[in-house]
Short mmCIF file of C-alpha atoms (C1' of nucleotides) in Angstrom, two decimals:
data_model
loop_
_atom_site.label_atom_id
_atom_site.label_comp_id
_atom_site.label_asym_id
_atom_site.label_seq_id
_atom_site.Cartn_x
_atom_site.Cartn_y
_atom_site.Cartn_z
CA UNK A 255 42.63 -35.88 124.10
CA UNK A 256 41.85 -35.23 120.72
CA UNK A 257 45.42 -34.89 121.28
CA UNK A 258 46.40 -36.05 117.66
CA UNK A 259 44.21 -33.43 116.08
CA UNK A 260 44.49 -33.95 112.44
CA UNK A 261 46.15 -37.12 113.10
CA UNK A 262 43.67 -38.88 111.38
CA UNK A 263 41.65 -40.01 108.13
CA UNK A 264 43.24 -42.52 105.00
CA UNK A 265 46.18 -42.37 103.32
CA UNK A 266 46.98 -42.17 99.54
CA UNK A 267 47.49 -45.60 99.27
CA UNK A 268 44.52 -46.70 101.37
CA UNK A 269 41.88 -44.15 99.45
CA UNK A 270 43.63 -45.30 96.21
CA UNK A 271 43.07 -49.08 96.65
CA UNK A 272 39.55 -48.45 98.08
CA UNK A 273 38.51 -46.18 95.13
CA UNK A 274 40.81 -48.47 92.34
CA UNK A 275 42.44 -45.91 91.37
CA UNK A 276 45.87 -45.12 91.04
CA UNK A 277 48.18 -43.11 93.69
CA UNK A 278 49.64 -40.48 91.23
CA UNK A 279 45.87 -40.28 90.31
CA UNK A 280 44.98 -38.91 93.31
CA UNK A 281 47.44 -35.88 93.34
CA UNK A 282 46.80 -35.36 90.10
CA UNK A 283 43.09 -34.87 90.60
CA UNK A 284 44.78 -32.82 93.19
CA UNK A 285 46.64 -30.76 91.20
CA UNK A 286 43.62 -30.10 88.40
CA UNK A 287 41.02 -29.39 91.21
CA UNK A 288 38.98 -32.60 91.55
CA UNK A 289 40.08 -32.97 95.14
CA UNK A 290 40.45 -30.29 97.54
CA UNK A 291 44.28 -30.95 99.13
CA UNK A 292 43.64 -32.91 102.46
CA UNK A 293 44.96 -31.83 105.23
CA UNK A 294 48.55 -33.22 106.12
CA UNK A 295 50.36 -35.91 109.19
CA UNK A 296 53.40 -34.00 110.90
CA UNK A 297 55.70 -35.21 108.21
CA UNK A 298 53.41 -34.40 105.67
CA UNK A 299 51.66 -37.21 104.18
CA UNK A 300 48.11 -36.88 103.14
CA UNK A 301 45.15 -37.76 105.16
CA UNK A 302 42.43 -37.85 103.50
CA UNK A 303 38.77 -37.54 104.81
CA UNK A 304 37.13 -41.01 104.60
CA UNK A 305 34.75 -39.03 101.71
CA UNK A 306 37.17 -39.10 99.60
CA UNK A 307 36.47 -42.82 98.24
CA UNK A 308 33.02 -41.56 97.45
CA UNK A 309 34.11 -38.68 96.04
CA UNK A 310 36.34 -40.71 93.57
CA UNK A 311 33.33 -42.80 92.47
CA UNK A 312 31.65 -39.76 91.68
CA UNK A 313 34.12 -38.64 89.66
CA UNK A 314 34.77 -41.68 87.69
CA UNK A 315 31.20 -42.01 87.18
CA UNK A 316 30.84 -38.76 85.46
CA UNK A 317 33.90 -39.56 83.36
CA UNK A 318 32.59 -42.43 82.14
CA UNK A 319 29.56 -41.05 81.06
CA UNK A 320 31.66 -38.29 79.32
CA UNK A 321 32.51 -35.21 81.43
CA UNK A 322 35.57 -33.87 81.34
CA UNK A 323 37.81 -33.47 84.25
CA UNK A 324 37.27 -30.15 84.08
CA UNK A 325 33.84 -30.24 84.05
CA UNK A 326 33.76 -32.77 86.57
CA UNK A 327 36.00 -30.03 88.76
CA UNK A 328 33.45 -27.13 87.99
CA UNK A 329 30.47 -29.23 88.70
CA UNK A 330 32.35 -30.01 92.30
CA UNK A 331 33.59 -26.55 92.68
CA UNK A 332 29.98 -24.86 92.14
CA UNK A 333 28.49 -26.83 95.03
CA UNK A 334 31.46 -26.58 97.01
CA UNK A 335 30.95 -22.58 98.02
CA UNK A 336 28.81 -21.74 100.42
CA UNK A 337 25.96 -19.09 99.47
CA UNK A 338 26.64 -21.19 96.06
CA UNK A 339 25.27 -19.42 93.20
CA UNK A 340 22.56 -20.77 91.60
CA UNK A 341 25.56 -22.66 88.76
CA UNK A 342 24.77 -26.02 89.99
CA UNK A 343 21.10 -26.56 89.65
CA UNK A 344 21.71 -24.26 85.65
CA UNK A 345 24.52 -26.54 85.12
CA UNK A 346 22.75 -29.46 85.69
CA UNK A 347 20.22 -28.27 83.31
CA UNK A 348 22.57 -28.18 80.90
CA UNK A 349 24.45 -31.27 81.40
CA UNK A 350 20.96 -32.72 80.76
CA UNK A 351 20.48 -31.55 77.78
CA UNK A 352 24.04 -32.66 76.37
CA UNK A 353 23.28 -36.24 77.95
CA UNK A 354 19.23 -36.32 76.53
CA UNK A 355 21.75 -35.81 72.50
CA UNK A 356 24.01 -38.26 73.27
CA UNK A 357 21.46 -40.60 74.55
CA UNK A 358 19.52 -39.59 71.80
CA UNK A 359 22.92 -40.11 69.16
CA UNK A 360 23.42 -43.71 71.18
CA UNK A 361 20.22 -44.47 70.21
CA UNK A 362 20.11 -43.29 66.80
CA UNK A 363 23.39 -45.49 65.85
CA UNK A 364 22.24 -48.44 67.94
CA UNK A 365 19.12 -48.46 65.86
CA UNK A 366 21.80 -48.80 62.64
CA UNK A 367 23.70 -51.24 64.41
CA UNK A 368 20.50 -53.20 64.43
CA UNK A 369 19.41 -52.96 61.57
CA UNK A 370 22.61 -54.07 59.72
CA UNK A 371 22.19 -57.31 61.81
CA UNK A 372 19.16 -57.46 60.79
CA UNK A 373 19.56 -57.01 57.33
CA UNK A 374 22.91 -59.10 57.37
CA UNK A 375 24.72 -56.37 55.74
CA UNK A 376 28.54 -57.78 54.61
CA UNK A 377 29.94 -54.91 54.75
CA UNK A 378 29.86 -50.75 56.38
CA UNK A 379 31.12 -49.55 53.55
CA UNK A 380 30.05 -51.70 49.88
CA UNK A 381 27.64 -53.68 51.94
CA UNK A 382 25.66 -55.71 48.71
CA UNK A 383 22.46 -56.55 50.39
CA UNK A 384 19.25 -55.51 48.92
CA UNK A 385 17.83 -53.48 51.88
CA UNK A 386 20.89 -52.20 52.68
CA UNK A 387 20.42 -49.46 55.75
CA UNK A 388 23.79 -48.10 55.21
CA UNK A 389 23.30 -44.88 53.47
CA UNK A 390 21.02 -43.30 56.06
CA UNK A 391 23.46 -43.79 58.51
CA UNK A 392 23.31 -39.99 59.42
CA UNK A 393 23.70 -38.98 63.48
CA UNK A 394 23.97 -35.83 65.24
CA UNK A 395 25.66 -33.28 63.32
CA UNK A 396 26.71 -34.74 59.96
CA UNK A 397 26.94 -31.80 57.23
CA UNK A 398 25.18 -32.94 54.74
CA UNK A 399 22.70 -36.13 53.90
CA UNK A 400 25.10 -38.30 51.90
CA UNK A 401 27.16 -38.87 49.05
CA UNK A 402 25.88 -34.88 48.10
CA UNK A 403 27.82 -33.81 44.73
CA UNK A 404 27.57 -30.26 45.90
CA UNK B 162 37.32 -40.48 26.32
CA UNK B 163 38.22 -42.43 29.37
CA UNK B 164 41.28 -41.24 28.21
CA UNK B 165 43.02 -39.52 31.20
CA UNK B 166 42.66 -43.18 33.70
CA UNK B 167 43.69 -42.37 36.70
CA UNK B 168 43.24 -38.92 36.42
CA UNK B 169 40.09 -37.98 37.84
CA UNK B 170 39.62 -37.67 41.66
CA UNK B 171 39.09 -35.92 44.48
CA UNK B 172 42.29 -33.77 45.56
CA UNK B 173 43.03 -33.52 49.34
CA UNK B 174 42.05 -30.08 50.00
CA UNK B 175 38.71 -30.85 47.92
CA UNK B 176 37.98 -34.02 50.08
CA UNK B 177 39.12 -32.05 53.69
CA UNK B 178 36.69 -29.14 52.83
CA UNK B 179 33.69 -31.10 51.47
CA UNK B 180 34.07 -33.15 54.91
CA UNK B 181 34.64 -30.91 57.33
CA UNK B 182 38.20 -32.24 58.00
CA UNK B 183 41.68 -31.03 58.44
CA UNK B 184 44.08 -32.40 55.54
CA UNK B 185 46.84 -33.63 58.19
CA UNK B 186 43.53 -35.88 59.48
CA UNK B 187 42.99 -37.22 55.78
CA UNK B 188 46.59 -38.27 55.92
CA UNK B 189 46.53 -39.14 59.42
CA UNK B 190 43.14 -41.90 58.94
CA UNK B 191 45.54 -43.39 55.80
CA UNK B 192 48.55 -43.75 57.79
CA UNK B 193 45.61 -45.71 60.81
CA UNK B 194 44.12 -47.54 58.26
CA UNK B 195 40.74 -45.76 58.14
CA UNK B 196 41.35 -44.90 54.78
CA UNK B 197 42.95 -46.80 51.88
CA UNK B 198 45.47 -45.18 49.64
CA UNK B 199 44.02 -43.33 47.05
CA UNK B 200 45.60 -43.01 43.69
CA UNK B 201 47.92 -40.58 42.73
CA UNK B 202 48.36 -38.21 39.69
CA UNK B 203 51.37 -38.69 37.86
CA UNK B 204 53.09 -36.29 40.17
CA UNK B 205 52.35 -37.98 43.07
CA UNK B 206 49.49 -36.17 44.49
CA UNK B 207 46.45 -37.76 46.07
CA UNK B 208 42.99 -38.34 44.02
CA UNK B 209 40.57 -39.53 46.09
CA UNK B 210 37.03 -41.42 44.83
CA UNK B 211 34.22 -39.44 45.98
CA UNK B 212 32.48 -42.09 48.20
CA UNK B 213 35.55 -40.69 50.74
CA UNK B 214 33.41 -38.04 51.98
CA UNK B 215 30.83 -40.39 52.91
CA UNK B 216 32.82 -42.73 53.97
CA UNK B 217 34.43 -40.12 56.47
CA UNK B 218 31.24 -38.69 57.44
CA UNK B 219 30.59 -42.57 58.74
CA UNK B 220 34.04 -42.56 60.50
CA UNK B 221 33.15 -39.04 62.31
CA UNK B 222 29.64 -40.05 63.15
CA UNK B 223 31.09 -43.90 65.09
CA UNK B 224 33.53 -41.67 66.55
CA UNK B 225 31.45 -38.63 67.79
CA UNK B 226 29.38 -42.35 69.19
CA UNK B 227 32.68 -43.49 71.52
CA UNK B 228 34.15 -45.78 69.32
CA UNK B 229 37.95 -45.28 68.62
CA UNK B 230 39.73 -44.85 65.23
CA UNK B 231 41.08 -48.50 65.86
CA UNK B 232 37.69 -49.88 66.37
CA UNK B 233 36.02 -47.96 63.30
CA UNK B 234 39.29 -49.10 60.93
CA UNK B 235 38.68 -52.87 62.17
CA UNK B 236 34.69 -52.30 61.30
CA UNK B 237 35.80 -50.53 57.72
CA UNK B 238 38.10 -53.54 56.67
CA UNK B 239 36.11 -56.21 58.21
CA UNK B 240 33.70 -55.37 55.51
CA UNK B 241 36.20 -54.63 52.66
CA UNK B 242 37.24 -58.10 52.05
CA UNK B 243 35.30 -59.57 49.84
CA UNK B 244 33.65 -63.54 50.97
CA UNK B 245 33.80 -61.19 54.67
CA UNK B 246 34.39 -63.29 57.59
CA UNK B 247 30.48 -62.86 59.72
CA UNK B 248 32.57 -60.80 61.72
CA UNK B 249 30.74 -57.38 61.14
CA UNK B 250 27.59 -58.69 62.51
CA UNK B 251 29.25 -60.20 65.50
CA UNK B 252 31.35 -56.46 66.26
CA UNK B 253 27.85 -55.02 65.32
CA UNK B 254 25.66 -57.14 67.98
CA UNK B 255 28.73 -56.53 70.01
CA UNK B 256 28.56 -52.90 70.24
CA UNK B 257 25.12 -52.44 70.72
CA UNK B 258 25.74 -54.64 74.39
CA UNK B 259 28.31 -52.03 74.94
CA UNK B 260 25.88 -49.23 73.81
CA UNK B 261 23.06 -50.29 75.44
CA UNK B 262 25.42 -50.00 78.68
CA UNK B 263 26.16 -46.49 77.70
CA UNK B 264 22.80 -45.52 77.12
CA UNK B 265 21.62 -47.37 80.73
CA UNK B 266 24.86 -45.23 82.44
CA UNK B 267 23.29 -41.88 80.99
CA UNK B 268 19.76 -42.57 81.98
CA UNK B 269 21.06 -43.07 85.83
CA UNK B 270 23.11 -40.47 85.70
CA UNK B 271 20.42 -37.98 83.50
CA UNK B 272 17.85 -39.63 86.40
CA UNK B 273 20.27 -38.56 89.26
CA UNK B 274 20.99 -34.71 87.99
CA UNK B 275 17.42 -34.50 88.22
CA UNK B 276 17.08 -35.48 91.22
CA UNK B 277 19.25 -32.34 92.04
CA UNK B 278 17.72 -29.95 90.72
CA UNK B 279 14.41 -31.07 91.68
CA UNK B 280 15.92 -31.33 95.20
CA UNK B 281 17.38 -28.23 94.88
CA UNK B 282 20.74 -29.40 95.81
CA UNK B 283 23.34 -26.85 96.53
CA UNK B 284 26.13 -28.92 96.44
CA UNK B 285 27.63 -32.08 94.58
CA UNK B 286 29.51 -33.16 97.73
CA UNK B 287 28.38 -31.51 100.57
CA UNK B 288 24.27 -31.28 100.09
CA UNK B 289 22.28 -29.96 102.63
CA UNK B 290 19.35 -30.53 101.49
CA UNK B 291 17.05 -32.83 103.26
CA UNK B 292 16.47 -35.85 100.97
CA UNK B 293 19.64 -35.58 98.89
CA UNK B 294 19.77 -37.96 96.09
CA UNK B 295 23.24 -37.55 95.91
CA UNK B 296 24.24 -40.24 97.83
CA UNK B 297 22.96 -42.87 95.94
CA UNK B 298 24.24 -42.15 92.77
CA UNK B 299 25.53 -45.53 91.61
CA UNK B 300 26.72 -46.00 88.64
CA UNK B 301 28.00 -48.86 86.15
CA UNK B 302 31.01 -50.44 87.69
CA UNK B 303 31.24 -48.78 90.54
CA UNK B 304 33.31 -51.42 92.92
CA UNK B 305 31.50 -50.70 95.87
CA UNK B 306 28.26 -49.62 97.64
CA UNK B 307 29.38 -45.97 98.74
CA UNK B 308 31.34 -44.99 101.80
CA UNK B 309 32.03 -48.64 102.69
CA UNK B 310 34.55 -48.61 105.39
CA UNK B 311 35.20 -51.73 105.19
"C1'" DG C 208 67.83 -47.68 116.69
"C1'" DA C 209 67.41 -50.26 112.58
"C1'" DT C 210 64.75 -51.51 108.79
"C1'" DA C 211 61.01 -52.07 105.48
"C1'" DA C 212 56.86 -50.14 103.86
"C1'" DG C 213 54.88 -46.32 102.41
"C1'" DC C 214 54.73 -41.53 101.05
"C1'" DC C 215 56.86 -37.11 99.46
"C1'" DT C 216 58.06 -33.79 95.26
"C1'" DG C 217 59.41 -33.25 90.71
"C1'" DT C 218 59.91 -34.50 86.22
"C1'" DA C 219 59.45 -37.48 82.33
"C1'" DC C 220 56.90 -40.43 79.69
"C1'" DC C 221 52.66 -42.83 77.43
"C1'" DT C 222 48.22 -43.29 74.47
"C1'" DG C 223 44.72 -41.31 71.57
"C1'" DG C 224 43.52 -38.11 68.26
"C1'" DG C 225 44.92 -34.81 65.86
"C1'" DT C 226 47.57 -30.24 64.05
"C1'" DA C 227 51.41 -27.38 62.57
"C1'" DC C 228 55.47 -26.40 60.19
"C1'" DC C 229 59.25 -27.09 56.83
"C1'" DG C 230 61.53 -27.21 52.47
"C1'" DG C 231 60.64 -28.90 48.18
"C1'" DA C 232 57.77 -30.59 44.15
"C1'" DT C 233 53.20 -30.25 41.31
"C1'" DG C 234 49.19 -28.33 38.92
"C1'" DC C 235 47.35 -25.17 36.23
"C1'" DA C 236 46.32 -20.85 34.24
"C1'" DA C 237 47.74 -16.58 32.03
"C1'" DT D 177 57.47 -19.85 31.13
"C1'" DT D 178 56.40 -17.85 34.96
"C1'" DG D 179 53.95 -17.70 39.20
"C1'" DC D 180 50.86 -18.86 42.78
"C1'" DA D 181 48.00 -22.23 45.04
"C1'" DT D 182 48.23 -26.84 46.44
"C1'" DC D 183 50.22 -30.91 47.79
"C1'" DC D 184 54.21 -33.89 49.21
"C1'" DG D 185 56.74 -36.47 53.16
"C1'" DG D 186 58.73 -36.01 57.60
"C1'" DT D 187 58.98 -34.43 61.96
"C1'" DA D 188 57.51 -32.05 65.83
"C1'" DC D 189 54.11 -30.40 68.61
"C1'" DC D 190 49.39 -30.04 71.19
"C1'" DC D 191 45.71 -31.51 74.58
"C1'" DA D 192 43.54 -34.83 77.75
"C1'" DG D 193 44.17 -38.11 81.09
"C1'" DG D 194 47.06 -40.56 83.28
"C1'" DT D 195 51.35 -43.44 84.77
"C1'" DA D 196 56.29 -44.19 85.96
"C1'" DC D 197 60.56 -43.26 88.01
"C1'" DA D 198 64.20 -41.11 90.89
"C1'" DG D 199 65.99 -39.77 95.19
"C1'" DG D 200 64.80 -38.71 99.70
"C1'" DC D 201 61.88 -38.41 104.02
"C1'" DT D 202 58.08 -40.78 107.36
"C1'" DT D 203 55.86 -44.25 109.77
"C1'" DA D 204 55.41 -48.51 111.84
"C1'" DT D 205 57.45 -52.55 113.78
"C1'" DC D 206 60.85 -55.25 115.99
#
DNA sequence: GATAAGCCTGTACCTGGGTACCGGATGCAA
DNA sequence: TTGCATCCGGTACCCAGGTACAGGCTTATC
């Protein structure tokens, strides 16, 4: 009676409308790792777990935010053994970190941004107004403070 | 005296170095518009004025930020005309909206990897633990709640 | 059993942002 | 004037992240 067995769960096109993403997409999150390869109909068409769409928004969500797909895949892939090593929780950590600079570099230029509408600056680059915040434009890792000689 | 006119510059290798740049990027911002043509020597070779390296230091810093090479070239020459349209404080107010999303996506997300540690999550997908934030990590434009069957 | 969706694999292509290599010309110093 | 470092333009390639297409098999419906 459970007669169909693995008979059933979504298919490419129906996960791929549901998630918005495209069908070659999905096998080629398949391919690099993102998804694990569903199990298959007799004539071999995917059938995917009804996760899947979740799964999909979590990995969008990360790439947005700027994870790799790669990342994204290790992130999945630590929680995805059992007995997982303690990666996930140390990864997270990290990814923390990374997110605190960039929210920190977001920030920093988004202050600028301000600033120059503030100041009605005319221009990024010759900008003539008396104020002008311009120069101290400096974020995250610049080399050196400005216009240096050295 | 002034003698030498058009003499005096900035060579390529000079500018890449002092920037932190490859010399196939100096030519490949020029041919993208980032960077106007500098003069040339009398044998044709490239003499850059030395507000370049700022100037690319700005172009690395908007695009270490998530703006593309298109967007910073249409930020550099909105301001290079002179009488400017008030279109650079428009793109500015502009991109802080769009930053200010960023900056909201990496606080949920940030908020939601904490969760997981704190929860001690073993697993992005498969959690077992008992109040698993997981599931309600939402993000941005996420087109629907989270395993919606409908 | 016929027929239209839908799915299969494989391969090729696209955009963004660079980088590398080539053969030839320049710059500059000894 | 010779010689080496540098630079020139042009073209080709690289990686990430997808997307498209071709030719053939399934699945669902009548």
């Amino acid at each position: 009676m459970t007669g169909g067995g693995v008979r059933d769960g979504l298919r490419t096109g129906e996960v791929a409308e549901r998630a918005g993403v495209n069908i070659q997409t999905l096998r080629y999150y398949e391919r690099r790792g993102l998804l694990a390869a569903p199990g298959r109909s007799n004539g071999g068409h995917r059938l995917y777990p009804p996760g899947t769409v979740a799964l999909l928004a979590v990995i969008k969500a990360a790439q947005r935010l700027g994870f790799t797909l790669d990342e994204v895949a290790e992130l999945l892939a630590a929680g995805s053994r059992r007995h997982p090593p303690p990666d996930l929780r140390q990864r997270a950590v990290d990814k923390i970190t990374e997110i605190d600079r960039k929210i920190a570099d977001l920030t920093a230029i988004r202050a600028t941004l301000a600033e120059v509408v503030d100041a009605r600056c005319d221009s990024l680059t010759n900008c003539t107004c008396a104020d002008c915040p311009l120069p101290y434009l400096t974020i995250g890792s610049a080399p050196r403070p400005w216009g240096d000689p050295a």
